[in-house]
CSV table of C-alpha atoms in Angstrom, one decimal:
chain,number,residue,atom,x,y,z
W,12,UNK,CA,58.7,17.4,1.2
W,13,UNK,CA,56.6,17.4,4.3
W,14,UNK,CA,54.7,20.5,3.2
W,15,UNK,CA,54.0,18.9,-0.2
W,16,UNK,CA,52.7,15.8,1.5
W,17,UNK,CA,50.6,18.0,3.8
W,18,UNK,CA,49.1,19.7,0.7
W,19,UNK,CA,48.4,16.4,-0.9
W,20,UNK,CA,46.8,15.0,2.1
W,21,UNK,CA,44.7,18.2,2.5
W,22,UNK,CA,43.6,18.0,-1.2
W,23,UNK,CA,42.6,14.3,-0.7
W,24,UNK,CA,40.5,15.2,2.3
W,25,UNK,CA,38.8,18.0,0.5
W,26,UNK,CA,38.1,15.8,-2.5
W,27,UNK,CA,36.6,13.1,-0.2
W,28,UNK,CA,34.5,15.7,1.6
W,29,UNK,CA,33.2,17.1,-1.7
W,30,UNK,CA,32.3,13.6,-2.9
W,31,UNK,CA,30.5,12.9,0.4
W,32,UNK,CA,28.5,16.1,0.2
W,33,UNK,CA,27.6,15.3,-3.4
W,34,UNK,CA,26.2,11.9,-2.6
W,35,UNK,CA,22.9,11.6,-0.6
W,36,UNK,CA,21.7,8.3,0.8
W,37,UNK,CA,18.0,8.0,1.6
W,38,UNK,CA,16.6,5.3,3.8
W,39,UNK,CA,13.2,3.9,2.8
W,40,UNK,CA,11.1,1.6,5.0
W,41,UNK,CA,8.6,-0.9,3.8
W,42,UNK,CA,6.6,-3.6,5.6
W,43,UNK,CA,6.7,-6.1,2.8
W,44,UNK,CA,9.1,-8.9,1.8
W,45,UNK,CA,11.6,-8.7,-1.1
W,46,UNK,CA,9.4,-11.1,-3.1
W,47,UNK,CA,6.4,-8.8,-3.0
W,48,UNK,CA,5.7,-7.0,-6.3
W,49,UNK,CA,5.3,-3.7,-4.4
W,50,UNK,CA,8.8,-4.1,-2.9
W,51,UNK,CA,10.3,-5.0,-6.3
W,52,UNK,CA,8.7,-1.9,-7.8
W,53,UNK,CA,10.1,0.3,-5.0
W,54,UNK,CA,13.6,-1.3,-5.6
W,55,UNK,CA,13.3,-0.5,-9.3
W,56,UNK,CA,12.3,3.1,-8.5
W,57,UNK,CA,15.5,3.4,-6.3
W,58,UNK,CA,17.6,1.9,-9.1
W,59,UNK,CA,16.2,4.4,-11.6
W,60,UNK,CA,16.9,7.3,-9.4
W,61,UNK,CA,20.5,6.2,-8.8
W,62,UNK,CA,21.0,5.7,-12.5
W,63,UNK,CA,19.6,9.1,-13.4
W,64,UNK,CA,21.7,10.9,-10.8
W,65,UNK,CA,24.9,9.0,-11.6
W,66,UNK,CA,24.9,7.6,-8.1
W,67,UNK,CA,24.6,10.9,-6.4
W,68,UNK,CA,21.2,9.8,-4.9
W,69,UNK,CA,21.0,6.3,-3.5
W,70,UNK,CA,18.4,4.5,-1.5
W,71,UNK,CA,18.8,2.0,1.2
W,72,UNK,CA,15.7,-0.3,1.4
W,73,UNK,CA,14.6,-1.7,4.7
W,74,UNK,CA,12.1,-4.4,3.8
W,75,UNK,CA,9.9,-6.8,5.7
W,76,UNK,CA,9.2,-4.3,8.5
W,77,UNK,CA,12.8,-4.7,9.6
W,78,UNK,CA,13.1,-1.0,10.4
W,79,UNK,CA,9.6,0.1,11.1
W,80,UNK,CA,6.3,-1.7,11.2
W,81,UNK,CA,3.5,-0.5,8.9
W,82,UNK,CA,1.6,1.6,11.4
W,83,UNK,CA,4.9,3.4,12.4
W,84,UNK,CA,6.1,4.3,8.9
W,85,UNK,CA,4.1,7.5,8.3
W,86,UNK,CA,5.1,8.9,11.6
W,87,UNK,CA,8.7,7.9,11.0
W,88,UNK,CA,8.8,9.8,7.7
W,89,UNK,CA,7.1,12.8,9.2
W,90,UNK,CA,9.6,13.1,12.1
W,91,UNK,CA,12.6,12.3,9.9
W,92,UNK,CA,13.4,9.0,11.7
W,93,UNK,CA,13.4,7.6,8.1
W,94,UNK,CA,13.6,9.8,5.0
W,95,UNK,CA,11.1,7.8,2.9
W,96,UNK,CA,8.7,4.9,3.3
W,97,UNK,CA,6.0,2.8,1.7
W,98,UNK,CA,2.6,2.7,3.5
W,99,UNK,CA,-0.7,1.0,3.1
W,100,UNK,CA,-2.7,4.2,2.8
W,101,UNK,CA,-5.9,2.8,4.2
W,102,UNK,CA,-4.1,1.8,7.4
W,103,UNK,CA,-4.1,5.5,8.3
W,104,UNK,CA,-7.8,6.2,8.1
W,105,UNK,CA,-7.8,7.8,11.5
W,106,UNK,CA,-5.6,10.5,10.0
W,107,UNK,CA,-8.1,11.4,7.2
W,108,UNK,CA,-11.2,9.7,5.7
W,109,UNK,CA,-9.5,10.2,2.3
W,110,UNK,CA,-6.6,7.9,3.3
W,111,UNK,CA,-9.0,4.9,3.6
W,112,UNK,CA,-11.5,5.6,0.8
W,113,UNK,CA,-9.9,2.9,-1.4
W,114,UNK,CA,-10.6,0.3,1.3
W,115,UNK,CA,-14.4,0.6,1.2
W,116,UNK,CA,-15.7,-2.7,-0.2
W,117,UNK,CA,-17.2,-2.4,-3.7
W,118,UNK,CA,-16.8,1.4,-3.9
W,119,UNK,CA,-14.6,0.6,-6.8
W,120,UNK,CA,-14.8,-2.6,-8.9
W,121,UNK,CA,-11.4,-3.3,-10.5
W,122,UNK,CA,-8.5,-1.2,-11.6
W,123,UNK,CA,-10.3,1.2,-13.9
W,124,UNK,CA,-12.7,2.5,-11.2
W,125,UNK,CA,-9.8,2.2,-8.7
W,126,UNK,CA,-7.9,4.7,-10.9
W,127,UNK,CA,-10.9,7.0,-11.0
W,128,UNK,CA,-11.1,7.0,-7.2
W,129,UNK,CA,-7.3,7.7,-7.0
W,130,UNK,CA,-7.5,10.6,-9.4
W,131,UNK,CA,-10.4,12.2,-7.6
W,132,UNK,CA,-9.1,11.8,-4.1
W,133,UNK,CA,-5.4,12.5,-4.7
W,134,UNK,CA,-5.7,16.3,-4.2
W,135,UNK,CA,-7.2,15.7,-0.8
W,136,UNK,CA,-4.6,13.1,0.1
W,137,UNK,CA,-1.7,15.4,-1.0
W,138,UNK,CA,-3.1,18.3,1.0
W,139,UNK,CA,-3.3,16.2,4.2
W,140,UNK,CA,0.2,14.7,3.8
W,141,UNK,CA,1.7,18.2,3.1
W,142,UNK,CA,0.3,19.4,6.4
W,143,UNK,CA,2.4,16.7,8.0
W,144,UNK,CA,5.5,17.6,6.1
W,145,UNK,CA,5.2,14.6,3.8
W,146,UNK,CA,5.4,14.4,0.1
W,147,UNK,CA,3.6,11.6,-1.8
W,148,UNK,CA,5.7,10.2,-4.6
W,149,UNK,CA,3.6,7.4,-6.1
W,150,UNK,CA,0.9,4.9,-5.4
W,151,UNK,CA,0.2,1.4,-6.6
W,152,UNK,CA,-2.9,-0.7,-5.9
W,153,UNK,CA,-3.1,-4.2,-4.6
W,154,UNK,CA,-5.0,-6.7,-6.8
W,155,UNK,CA,-8.7,-7.1,-5.9
W,156,UNK,CA,-9.4,-8.5,-2.4
W,157,UNK,CA,-10.9,-12.0,-1.9
W,158,UNK,CA,-12.1,-14.0,1.1
W,159,UNK,CA,-10.0,-16.8,2.7
W,160,UNK,CA,-11.6,-19.3,4.9
W,161,UNK,CA,-11.0,-22.8,6.4
W,162,UNK,CA,-14.4,-24.0,5.2
W,163,UNK,CA,-16.9,-23.4,2.4
W,164,UNK,CA,-18.7,-20.1,2.7
W,165,UNK,CA,-22.2,-19.7,1.3
W,166,UNK,CA,-23.4,-16.6,3.3
W,167,UNK,CA,-21.9,-13.9,5.5
W,168,UNK,CA,-23.6,-15.7,8.4
W,169,UNK,CA,-20.9,-18.4,8.0
W,170,UNK,CA,-18.5,-15.9,9.5
W,171,UNK,CA,-20.5,-15.5,12.6
W,172,UNK,CA,-18.2,-15.6,15.6
W,173,UNK,CA,-15.1,-16.4,13.4
W,174,UNK,CA,-11.9,-14.7,14.3
W,175,UNK,CA,-11.2,-12.5,11.3
W,176,UNK,CA,-7.9,-10.9,10.4
W,177,UNK,CA,-8.1,-7.1,10.0
W,178,UNK,CA,-5.4,-4.8,8.7
W,179,UNK,CA,-7.1,-1.5,9.0
W,180,UNK,CA,-10.3,0.0,10.6
W,181,UNK,CA,-12.3,-0.7,7.5
W,182,UNK,CA,-11.6,-4.4,7.4
W,183,UNK,CA,-12.3,-4.5,11.1
W,184,UNK,CA,-15.7,-2.9,10.5
W,185,UNK,CA,-16.3,-5.3,7.5
W,186,UNK,CA,-15.7,-8.2,9.8
W,187,UNK,CA,-18.1,-6.8,12.4
W,188,UNK,CA,-20.9,-6.3,9.9
W,189,UNK,CA,-20.6,-10.0,9.0
W,190,UNK,CA,-20.8,-11.0,12.7
W,191,UNK,CA,-17.1,-12.0,12.8
W,192,UNK,CA,-14.6,-11.0,15.4
W,193,UNK,CA,-11.9,-8.7,14.0
W,194,UNK,CA,-8.3,-9.0,15.1
W,195,UNK,CA,-5.6,-6.7,13.7
W,196,UNK,CA,-2.7,-8.7,12.2
W,197,UNK,CA,0.1,-7.2,10.0
W,198,UNK,CA,1.0,-8.9,6.7
W,199,UNK,CA,4.3,-10.3,7.9
W,200,UNK,CA,2.5,-11.9,10.9
W,201,UNK,CA,-0.4,-13.6,9.0
W,202,UNK,CA,1.0,-17.2,8.9
W,203,UNK,CA,1.8,-17.2,12.6
W,204,UNK,CA,-1.6,-15.7,13.5
W,205,UNK,CA,-3.4,-18.5,11.6
W,206,UNK,CA,-1.1,-21.2,13.0
W,207,UNK,CA,-1.8,-20.1,16.6
W,208,UNK,CA,-5.5,-19.7,16.2
W,209,UNK,CA,-5.5,-15.9,16.6
W,210,UNK,CA,-7.5,-15.7,13.3
W,211,UNK,CA,-9.1,-18.3,11.0
W,212,UNK,CA,-10.3,-16.1,8.1
W,213,UNK,CA,-9.3,-13.0,6.2
W,214,UNK,CA,-10.0,-10.7,3.3
W,215,UNK,CA,-6.9,-9.9,1.2
W,216,UNK,CA,-5.5,-10.1,-2.3
W,217,UNK,CA,-4.3,-13.2,-4.1
W,218,UNK,CA,-0.9,-11.6,-3.9
W,219,UNK,CA,-0.8,-11.6,-0.1
W,220,UNK,CA,-2.3,-15.1,-0.2
W,221,UNK,CA,0.7,-16.2,-2.2
W,222,UNK,CA,3.3,-14.3,-0.2
W,223,UNK,CA,2.0,-15.8,3.0
W,224,UNK,CA,1.4,-19.3,1.5
W,225,UNK,CA,-2.3,-19.2,2.5
W,226,UNK,CA,-2.8,-22.8,1.3
W,227,UNK,CA,-0.9,-23.8,4.5
W,228,UNK,CA,-3.6,-22.5,6.7
W,229,UNK,CA,-6.8,-22.0,4.7
W,230,UNK,CA,-8.7,-24.2,2.2
W,231,UNK,CA,-11.1,-21.8,0.3
W,232,UNK,CA,-10.6,-18.6,-1.6
W,233,UNK,CA,-13.5,-16.6,-3.0
W,234,UNK,CA,-12.6,-14.1,-5.7
W,235,UNK,CA,-15.0,-11.3,-4.7
W,236,UNK,CA,-12.7,-8.5,-6.0
W,237,UNK,CA,-13.9,-6.3,-3.1
W,238,UNK,CA,-11.5,-3.4,-3.2
W,239,UNK,CA,-8.1,-2.2,-4.5
W,240,UNK,CA,-6.2,-0.8,-1.5
W,241,UNK,CA,-3.2,1.3,-2.5
W,242,UNK,CA,0.4,1.3,-1.2
W,243,UNK,CA,1.9,4.8,-1.4
W,244,UNK,CA,5.6,5.7,-1.3
W,245,UNK,CA,6.1,8.9,0.6
W,246,UNK,CA,9.1,11.1,1.4
W,247,UNK,CA,10.0,13.7,4.1
W,248,UNK,CA,9.3,17.1,2.5
W,249,UNK,CA,12.4,18.7,4.1
W,250,UNK,CA,14.6,16.0,2.7
W,251,UNK,CA,13.1,16.4,-0.8
W,252,UNK,CA,13.2,20.2,-0.7
W,253,UNK,CA,16.9,20.0,0.4
W,254,UNK,CA,17.9,18.3,-2.8
W,255,UNK,CA,18.9,20.1,-6.0
W,256,UNK,CA,16.3,20.8,-8.7
W,257,UNK,CA,18.0,18.2,-10.9
W,258,UNK,CA,17.8,15.5,-8.2
W,259,UNK,CA,14.2,16.4,-7.4
W,260,UNK,CA,13.3,16.0,-11.0
W,261,UNK,CA,15.0,12.6,-11.2
W,262,UNK,CA,13.0,11.4,-8.2
W,263,UNK,CA,9.7,12.7,-9.6
W,264,UNK,CA,10.5,11.1,-13.0
W,265,UNK,CA,11.3,7.8,-11.5
W,266,UNK,CA,8.2,8.0,-9.3
W,267,UNK,CA,6.0,8.5,-12.4
W,268,UNK,CA,7.5,5.5,-14.1
W,269,UNK,CA,7.1,3.4,-10.9
W,270,UNK,CA,3.4,4.3,-10.6
W,271,UNK,CA,2.7,3.4,-14.3
W,272,UNK,CA,4.7,0.2,-14.0
W,273,UNK,CA,3.1,-0.7,-10.7
W,274,UNK,CA,-0.5,-0.4,-11.9
W,275,UNK,CA,0.3,-2.6,-14.9
W,276,UNK,CA,2.0,-5.3,-12.8
W,277,UNK,CA,-0.8,-5.3,-10.2
W,278,UNK,CA,-3.3,-5.9,-12.9
W,279,UNK,CA,-1.2,-8.6,-14.6
W,280,UNK,CA,-0.4,-10.6,-11.5
W,281,UNK,CA,-4.0,-11.0,-10.3
W,282,UNK,CA,-5.0,-13.9,-12.6
W,283,UNK,CA,-1.6,-15.6,-12.2
W,284,UNK,CA,-1.5,-15.5,-8.5
W,285,UNK,CA,-5.2,-16.5,-8.2
W,286,UNK,CA,-4.4,-19.6,-10.3
W,287,UNK,CA,-1.5,-20.3,-8.1
W,288,UNK,CA,-3.7,-20.6,-5.1
W,289,UNK,CA,-5.6,-23.3,-6.9
W,290,UNK,CA,-2.4,-25.0,-8.0
W,291,UNK,CA,-1.4,-25.3,-4.4
W,292,UNK,CA,-4.6,-27.1,-3.5
W,293,UNK,CA,-7.0,-24.4,-2.5
W,294,UNK,CA,-10.6,-24.4,-3.6
W,295,UNK,CA,-10.8,-21.2,-5.7
W,296,UNK,CA,-14.4,-20.0,-6.5
W,297,UNK,CA,-16.6,-17.0,-7.1
W,298,UNK,CA,-19.1,-16.2,-4.4
W,299,UNK,CA,-22.7,-17.4,-5.0
W,300,UNK,CA,-25.3,-14.7,-5.8
W,301,UNK,CA,-26.6,-14.6,-2.2
W,302,UNK,CA,-23.2,-14.2,-0.7
W,303,UNK,CA,-22.2,-11.5,-3.2
W,304,UNK,CA,-25.4,-9.6,-2.6
W,305,UNK,CA,-24.8,-9.7,1.2
W,306,UNK,CA,-21.2,-8.5,0.8
W,307,UNK,CA,-22.3,-5.6,-1.5
W,308,UNK,CA,-25.0,-4.6,1.0
W,309,UNK,CA,-22.2,-4.4,3.7
W,310,UNK,CA,-20.2,-2.3,1.2
W,311,UNK,CA,-23.2,0.1,0.8
W,312,UNK,CA,-23.5,0.5,4.5
W,313,UNK,CA,-19.8,1.3,4.8
W,314,UNK,CA,-20.0,3.9,2.0
W,315,UNK,CA,-22.7,5.7,4.0
W,316,UNK,CA,-20.6,5.5,7.2
W,317,UNK,CA,-17.6,6.9,5.4
W,318,UNK,CA,-19.7,9.8,4.0
W,319,UNK,CA,-20.7,10.7,7.5
W,320,UNK,CA,-17.1,11.0,8.5
W,321,UNK,CA,-15.8,12.7,5.3
W,322,UNK,CA,-18.2,15.7,5.4
W,323,UNK,CA,-18.7,18.1,2.5
W,324,UNK,CA,-15.5,17.1,0.8
W,325,UNK,CA,-16.4,13.5,0.9
W,326,UNK,CA,-19.9,14.2,-0.5
W,327,UNK,CA,-18.4,16.2,-3.3
W,328,UNK,CA,-16.0,13.4,-4.2
W,329,UNK,CA,-18.7,10.7,-4.1
W,330,UNK,CA,-21.1,12.8,-6.2
W,331,UNK,CA,-18.5,13.4,-8.9
W,332,UNK,CA,-17.4,9.7,-8.8
W,333,UNK,CA,-21.0,8.5,-9.2
W,334,UNK,CA,-21.5,10.8,-12.2
W,335,UNK,CA,-18.6,9.1,-14.1
W,336,UNK,CA,-19.3,6.5,-16.7
W,337,UNK,CA,-18.2,3.5,-14.7
């Protein structure tokens, strides 16, 4: 009887061990809150993978920078501290000029041209990530960026000496070229930064304006549609390569769905969220012709600066991009 019980116990242990081996949990870090459409898209991606693998692959989402802050996520994925993560690609411009190209003001003008930039630069982005042992899964743009201020803005000179929130090197340079004083502030810290006077103006999407309740600390929003920065979901290459071909295919299939879905949602939410800024008391307007021309001139300067950094590969991309029917 004791032997039979021993065999039963051993069988149960082996069954548990087999089940444990068959199931893989992947931690994924993101810097954005659960209400953010990017986060919701990542959550749906995770749910799709779990469904397609019958629960053999699961994801644990760590949202709101609870595990890693945005600047730490790429390194965390590279080292295996976390198996996957969502990054604002342009925040890593120091790693490669191609990571920040979508953050150049007015290089692209809306989602159609943003997609052209993405298609043309993706091979360069993939190659640089692969050098780091990172696999890109999918990317989704933010809605077009607009200017937030605590007063009416008629010219870039109105930002002279203003403390301006930056979230990457390009927005810092953008602020400098307007005569503003750039201060790096992550998305989750925006309300506090305004409340404490660390910054008093910013350029970001209507989505971020809604998520941070920008109407509590700014009064004017100018819909300049300056650029469509992308978030990219990445995965540690060793983790991905360690999965079965079936599980790899499930992740890639879910990633393709997430990318398509995310681009559609990003486009759809822009008008709704811009209207919501107005509904909450903000003055929402288009820039006057002089202001727009000044902003576009700054964008042209930043394109040239980027080309100097990006070398022959950057020049080849830009030449091909300009030749497209935009």
